[in-house]
Amino acid sequence: MVHAIGVRQPGGPDALEELQLATEPLGPGQVRIRVSSATVNPADAMIRSRPRQDETDVVRVPGMEVAGVITEIGPDVDRPFEPGDVVMAIVVPSGEHGGYRSDLVVPSGSVAKVPAGLSQAKAATVPMNGLTAQLALDTLALPDGASVAVSGAAGKVGGYVIQLAKLAGLIVIADSSRQDEAFVRACGADEIVPREDDFATEIRRRHPAGVDGLVDCAVLDSAALPAVKDGGTVVTVRGYQGDGTDRVCVTPIFVRDYVEAGDKLDRLSDLAGSGRLTVRVAGVLPADQAAYAHRKLEERGMRGRLVLEFDN
């Protein structure tokens, strides 16, 4: 049996409980990971609290990114893994399958080796948030020297967007509160818009024609659209599809589209290991304190991610 944290009935943080679940079967193209670290993300709270539509998912295990050690490799794996490799992985939760479990099976394309010097707790915070940031920039597909605005720049995804955008040769205009300004500048933002100001209005004041593209990590939705020039693109992270006009292209992204983008995850791992991607861990807690971690998550304003640690 496998130690896991999940819910039998959806609800608040206290709905999370310790569970003993069956071991997942290992199939072709998959690897088995002994999980040491599982990151707590806002998406986990949605899985925990979402009303049940039917009785098919009696147990739900949250968790979208983990780190641990490969213990078994299935047939037809075409990536260079061996048992004993320390790895990070992105997870698509479904029923009992989720990151908050001590033994997990995932496609090999969802896994990357952790470089020496990067702790498993830190590595666990890279896959889902890093791939989301990379997908956002790939969706914008801006040329070298183009301008991109980032709302919610001090958050986990926002910080990654800034750093990846600078590596791609883009000019970055980011929002920030006063307390986060040093971090946002350290990520490489070329300009900072005060968080308290009207984001789009301030960007237009500085860039009258508008910016070439925007990644809306703060979920400003329609309020962000005026910041972008005619014909530009806005990437959204919570499904917003635009205001019904075609002045700008509004494209929602979903990280599941990159869930087996192993080459991109390899690059993110290398960047994190070399310090070119800033990894922020707010704290490491035993897995049995998941409810506390979710309560802290709902307080908002936390920088970095809490990580649950499994004792294997």
Coordinates of C-alpha atoms in Angstrom, one line a residue:
M1 CA 0.0 0.0 0.0
V2 CA 1.0 3.6 -0.7
H3 CA 0.9 6.5 1.8
A4 CA -1.1 9.4 0.3
I5 CA -2.9 12.6 1.2
G6 CA -6.3 13.2 -0.4
V7 CA -10.0 13.8 0.2
R8 CA -13.0 11.4 0.3
Q9 CA -15.4 14.3 0.5
P10 CA -14.6 17.7 -1.1
G11 CA -14.3 20.6 1.3
G12 CA -11.9 23.0 3.0
P13 CA -8.3 22.2 4.1
D14 CA -9.4 19.9 6.9
A15 CA -11.0 17.6 4.3
L16 CA -7.5 16.4 3.5
E17 CA -6.6 13.2 5.3
E18 CA -4.0 10.5 5.3
L19 CA -4.8 7.5 3.1
Q20 CA -3.5 4.1 2.2
L21 CA -3.9 3.4 -1.5
A22 CA -3.1 0.6 -3.9
T23 CA 0.1 0.8 -5.8
E24 CA -0.3 2.0 -9.4
P25 CA 0.5 -0.4 -12.2
L26 CA 3.6 0.4 -14.4
G27 CA 2.9 0.5 -18.1
P28 CA 4.9 1.0 -21.3
G29 CA 6.6 4.4 -21.5
Q30 CA 6.2 5.0 -17.8
V31 CA 8.5 5.3 -14.7
R32 CA 7.8 4.7 -11.1
I33 CA 9.0 7.4 -8.6
R34 CA 9.4 7.1 -4.9
V35 CA 8.2 10.6 -4.0
S36 CA 10.1 12.7 -1.5
S37 CA 8.6 16.1 -2.2
A38 CA 5.2 17.3 -3.5
T39 CA 4.6 21.0 -4.1
V40 CA 1.4 22.7 -2.8
N41 CA -0.2 24.9 -5.6
P42 CA -3.5 26.8 -5.9
A43 CA -4.7 24.2 -8.4
D44 CA -4.5 21.6 -5.5
A45 CA -7.0 23.5 -3.5
M46 CA -9.4 23.4 -6.5
I47 CA -9.1 19.6 -6.7
R48 CA -9.6 19.4 -2.9
S49 CA -12.8 21.6 -2.8
R50 CA -14.4 20.9 -6.2
P51 CA -17.9 19.5 -5.8
R52 CA -18.2 15.9 -7.0
Q53 CA -20.1 15.4 -10.2
D54 CA -20.6 11.7 -9.9
E55 CA -19.3 8.8 -7.8
T56 CA -16.4 7.7 -10.1
D57 CA -13.7 9.6 -8.1
V58 CA -14.4 8.5 -4.5
V59 CA -10.9 9.5 -3.5
R60 CA -9.1 12.5 -4.9
V61 CA -5.4 13.0 -4.5
P62 CA -4.1 16.6 -5.4
G63 CA -0.6 17.5 -6.5
M64 CA 0.8 18.5 -9.8
E65 CA 4.6 18.5 -9.3
V66 CA 6.9 16.3 -7.4
A67 CA 10.5 15.2 -6.9
G68 CA 11.9 11.9 -5.9
V69 CA 13.9 8.9 -7.0
I70 CA 13.1 6.5 -9.9
T71 CA 12.6 3.0 -8.6
E72 CA 11.3 1.2 -11.7
I73 CA 11.2 1.7 -15.4
G74 CA 8.6 0.3 -17.7
P75 CA 9.1 -1.0 -21.2
D76 CA 9.5 1.3 -24.2
V77 CA 10.9 4.2 -22.2
D78 CA 13.0 6.2 -24.7
R79 CA 14.5 8.7 -22.2
P80 CA 17.9 8.1 -20.5
F81 CA 16.7 7.1 -17.1
E82 CA 17.9 4.5 -14.7
P83 CA 16.6 3.3 -11.3
G84 CA 18.2 5.5 -8.6
D85 CA 18.0 8.7 -10.7
V86 CA 16.8 11.7 -8.7
V87 CA 14.1 13.4 -10.8
M88 CA 11.3 16.0 -10.9
A89 CA 8.0 15.4 -12.6
I90 CA 4.7 17.1 -13.6
V91 CA 1.5 15.2 -12.7
V92 CA -2.0 15.4 -14.1
P93 CA -4.2 14.5 -11.1
S94 CA -7.1 12.1 -11.6
G95 CA -8.9 10.3 -8.8
E96 CA -6.3 8.5 -6.7
H97 CA -3.5 9.6 -9.1
G98 CA -1.9 12.8 -7.9
G99 CA 1.3 14.2 -6.5
Y100 CA 0.5 13.8 -2.8
R101 CA 1.4 10.1 -2.7
S102 CA 4.7 8.4 -1.8
D103 CA 4.7 6.1 -4.9
L104 CA 3.7 7.5 -8.2
V105 CA 3.7 6.3 -11.9
V106 CA 4.0 8.9 -14.6
P107 CA 4.9 9.0 -18.3
S108 CA 8.7 9.3 -18.9
G109 CA 8.1 12.5 -20.9
S110 CA 6.8 14.1 -17.7
V111 CA 10.1 13.6 -15.9
A112 CA 13.5 15.3 -15.9
K113 CA 16.7 14.5 -13.9
V114 CA 17.5 16.9 -11.0
P115 CA 20.9 18.4 -11.3
A116 CA 23.5 18.1 -8.5
G117 CA 23.2 20.8 -6.0
L118 CA 19.4 21.3 -6.4
S119 CA 17.5 19.9 -3.5
Q120 CA 14.5 17.7 -4.1
A121 CA 12.3 20.2 -2.3
K122 CA 13.4 23.0 -4.6
A123 CA 13.2 20.8 -7.7
A124 CA 9.6 19.9 -6.9
T125 CA 8.5 23.5 -7.4
V126 CA 9.8 23.7 -11.0
P127 CA 7.9 21.4 -13.3
M128 CA 4.3 22.6 -13.4
N129 CA 5.0 26.3 -12.8
G130 CA 8.0 26.3 -15.1
L131 CA 6.2 24.6 -17.9
T132 CA 3.3 27.0 -17.6
A133 CA 5.7 29.9 -18.0
Q134 CA 7.4 28.3 -21.0
L135 CA 4.1 27.5 -22.6
A136 CA 3.0 31.1 -22.2
L137 CA 6.0 32.4 -24.0
D138 CA 5.9 29.7 -26.7
T139 CA 2.3 30.7 -27.3
L140 CA 3.2 34.4 -27.6
A141 CA 6.0 33.4 -30.0
L142 CA 7.5 37.0 -29.8
P143 CA 10.7 37.8 -31.7
D144 CA 13.9 38.9 -30.1
G145 CA 13.6 42.5 -28.9
A146 CA 9.8 42.5 -28.7
S147 CA 8.0 43.7 -25.5
V148 CA 6.1 41.6 -23.1
A149 CA 4.1 42.7 -20.0
V150 CA 3.7 40.4 -17.1
S151 CA 1.0 40.8 -14.5
G152 CA 1.4 39.0 -11.2
A153 CA 5.1 39.1 -11.8
A154 CA 6.1 38.4 -8.2
G155 CA 4.2 35.1 -8.2
K156 CA 5.7 31.7 -8.9
V157 CA 4.7 31.6 -12.6
G158 CA 5.3 35.3 -13.1
G159 CA 8.8 35.2 -11.9
Y160 CA 9.6 32.3 -14.2
V161 CA 8.0 34.2 -17.1
I162 CA 10.3 37.2 -16.5
Q163 CA 13.4 35.1 -16.4
L164 CA 12.5 32.9 -19.4
A165 CA 11.5 36.0 -21.4
K166 CA 14.9 37.6 -20.7
L167 CA 16.6 34.5 -21.9
A168 CA 14.6 34.7 -25.1
G169 CA 15.7 38.3 -25.7
L170 CA 12.5 40.1 -24.8
I171 CA 11.9 43.4 -23.1
V172 CA 9.9 42.8 -19.9
I173 CA 7.5 45.2 -18.3
A174 CA 6.3 43.8 -15.0
D175 CA 4.0 44.8 -12.2
S176 CA 5.1 44.7 -8.5
S177 CA 4.2 45.9 -5.1
R178 CA 6.9 47.8 -3.2
Q179 CA 7.8 44.8 -1.1
D180 CA 8.4 42.6 -4.2
E181 CA 10.2 45.1 -6.3
A182 CA 13.7 43.9 -5.5
F183 CA 12.8 40.3 -6.4
V184 CA 11.1 41.4 -9.7
R185 CA 14.1 43.5 -10.7
A186 CA 16.5 40.6 -9.8
C187 CA 14.5 38.4 -12.2
G188 CA 15.4 40.8 -14.9
A189 CA 12.4 43.0 -15.5
D190 CA 13.4 46.0 -17.6
E191 CA 10.5 48.2 -16.3
I192 CA 8.3 47.9 -13.2
V193 CA 4.7 49.2 -13.0
P194 CA 3.5 49.8 -9.4
R195 CA 1.0 47.1 -8.5
E196 CA -1.3 49.7 -7.0
D197 CA -1.7 51.6 -10.3
D198 CA -4.0 50.8 -13.1
F199 CA -1.9 48.2 -14.9
A200 CA -3.0 48.8 -18.5
T201 CA -3.3 52.6 -18.2
E202 CA 0.3 52.8 -16.8
I203 CA 1.7 50.6 -19.5
R204 CA 0.0 52.7 -22.2
R205 CA 1.4 55.9 -20.6
R206 CA 4.9 54.5 -20.9
H207 CA 4.3 52.7 -24.2
P208 CA 1.6 54.6 -26.1
A209 CA 1.2 52.1 -28.9
G210 CA 0.9 49.2 -26.3
V211 CA 3.2 46.2 -25.7
D212 CA 3.6 43.3 -28.2
G213 CA 2.3 40.7 -25.8
L214 CA 1.1 40.1 -22.3
V215 CA 1.1 37.1 -19.8
D216 CA -1.7 37.7 -17.4
C217 CA -0.6 35.8 -14.3
A218 CA -2.7 38.0 -12.0
V219 CA -6.0 37.0 -13.7
L220 CA -6.8 40.7 -14.6
D221 CA -8.8 39.4 -17.6
S222 CA -10.5 42.2 -19.5
A223 CA -8.7 44.9 -17.4
A224 CA -5.4 43.8 -18.9
L225 CA -6.4 43.9 -22.6
P226 CA -5.8 47.7 -23.2
A227 CA -2.1 47.3 -22.4
V228 CA -1.5 45.4 -25.7
K229 CA -1.2 46.9 -29.1
D230 CA -3.7 46.2 -31.9
G231 CA -3.0 42.7 -33.2
G232 CA -1.0 41.7 -30.2
T233 CA -1.5 38.6 -28.0
V234 CA -2.6 38.1 -24.4
V235 CA -2.0 34.8 -22.7
T236 CA -4.3 33.9 -19.8
V237 CA -3.9 31.2 -17.2
R238 CA -7.4 30.6 -15.9
G239 CA -9.4 30.1 -19.1
Y240 CA -10.3 33.7 -19.9
Q241 CA -11.0 34.0 -23.7
G242 CA -11.4 37.7 -24.2
D243 CA -14.1 40.4 -24.4
G244 CA -15.7 39.2 -27.7
T245 CA -13.7 41.7 -29.9
D246 CA -10.8 40.8 -32.1
R247 CA -8.6 43.8 -31.4
V248 CA -6.1 41.5 -29.7
C249 CA -5.8 37.8 -29.7
V250 CA -6.6 36.3 -26.3
T251 CA -5.3 32.7 -25.8
P252 CA -5.9 30.7 -22.6
I253 CA -3.2 28.1 -21.9
F254 CA -3.4 24.8 -20.0
V255 CA -0.2 23.2 -18.8
R256 CA -1.6 19.7 -19.6
D257 CA -0.6 20.6 -23.2
Y258 CA 3.1 20.4 -22.1
V259 CA 2.7 17.5 -19.7
E260 CA 5.0 15.3 -21.8
A261 CA 7.3 18.0 -23.1
G262 CA 10.4 16.3 -21.7
D263 CA 12.9 18.4 -23.6
K264 CA 11.4 21.6 -22.2
L265 CA 11.4 20.1 -18.7
D266 CA 15.1 19.1 -19.1
R267 CA 15.9 22.7 -19.9
L268 CA 14.0 24.1 -16.9
S269 CA 15.9 21.7 -14.7
D270 CA 19.2 22.8 -16.1
L271 CA 18.2 26.5 -15.6
A272 CA 17.2 25.9 -12.0
G273 CA 20.3 24.0 -11.3
S274 CA 22.5 26.8 -12.7
G275 CA 20.6 29.5 -10.8
R276 CA 19.3 31.1 -14.0
L277 CA 15.8 30.2 -12.8
T278 CA 15.1 31.4 -9.3
V279 CA 13.5 28.6 -7.2
R280 CA 11.6 29.8 -4.1
V281 CA 10.5 27.4 -1.3
A282 CA 8.4 29.0 1.4
G283 CA 8.7 26.0 3.7
V284 CA 8.9 22.3 3.9
L285 CA 6.3 20.4 6.0
P286 CA 5.7 16.7 6.7
A287 CA 3.0 15.3 4.4
D288 CA 0.6 14.9 7.3
Q289 CA 0.5 18.7 7.7
A290 CA -1.1 19.1 4.3
A291 CA -4.2 20.7 5.8
Y292 CA -2.1 23.4 7.5
A293 CA -0.3 23.9 4.2
H294 CA -3.6 24.5 2.4
R295 CA -4.7 26.9 5.1
K296 CA -1.5 28.9 4.6
L297 CA -2.1 28.8 0.8
E298 CA -5.5 30.4 1.2
E299 CA -4.0 33.3 3.2
R300 CA -2.5 34.6 -0.1
G301 CA 0.5 36.8 -0.3
M302 CA 2.9 34.0 0.3
R303 CA 6.0 34.1 -1.9
G304 CA 7.3 30.8 -3.1
R305 CA 5.6 27.4 -2.5
L306 CA 5.2 25.1 0.4
V307 CA 6.4 21.6 -0.1
L308 CA 5.1 18.4 1.5
E309 CA 7.8 15.9 2.4
F310 CA 7.1 12.2 2.4
D311 CA 9.1 9.9 4.7
N312 CA 10.1 6.9 2.6

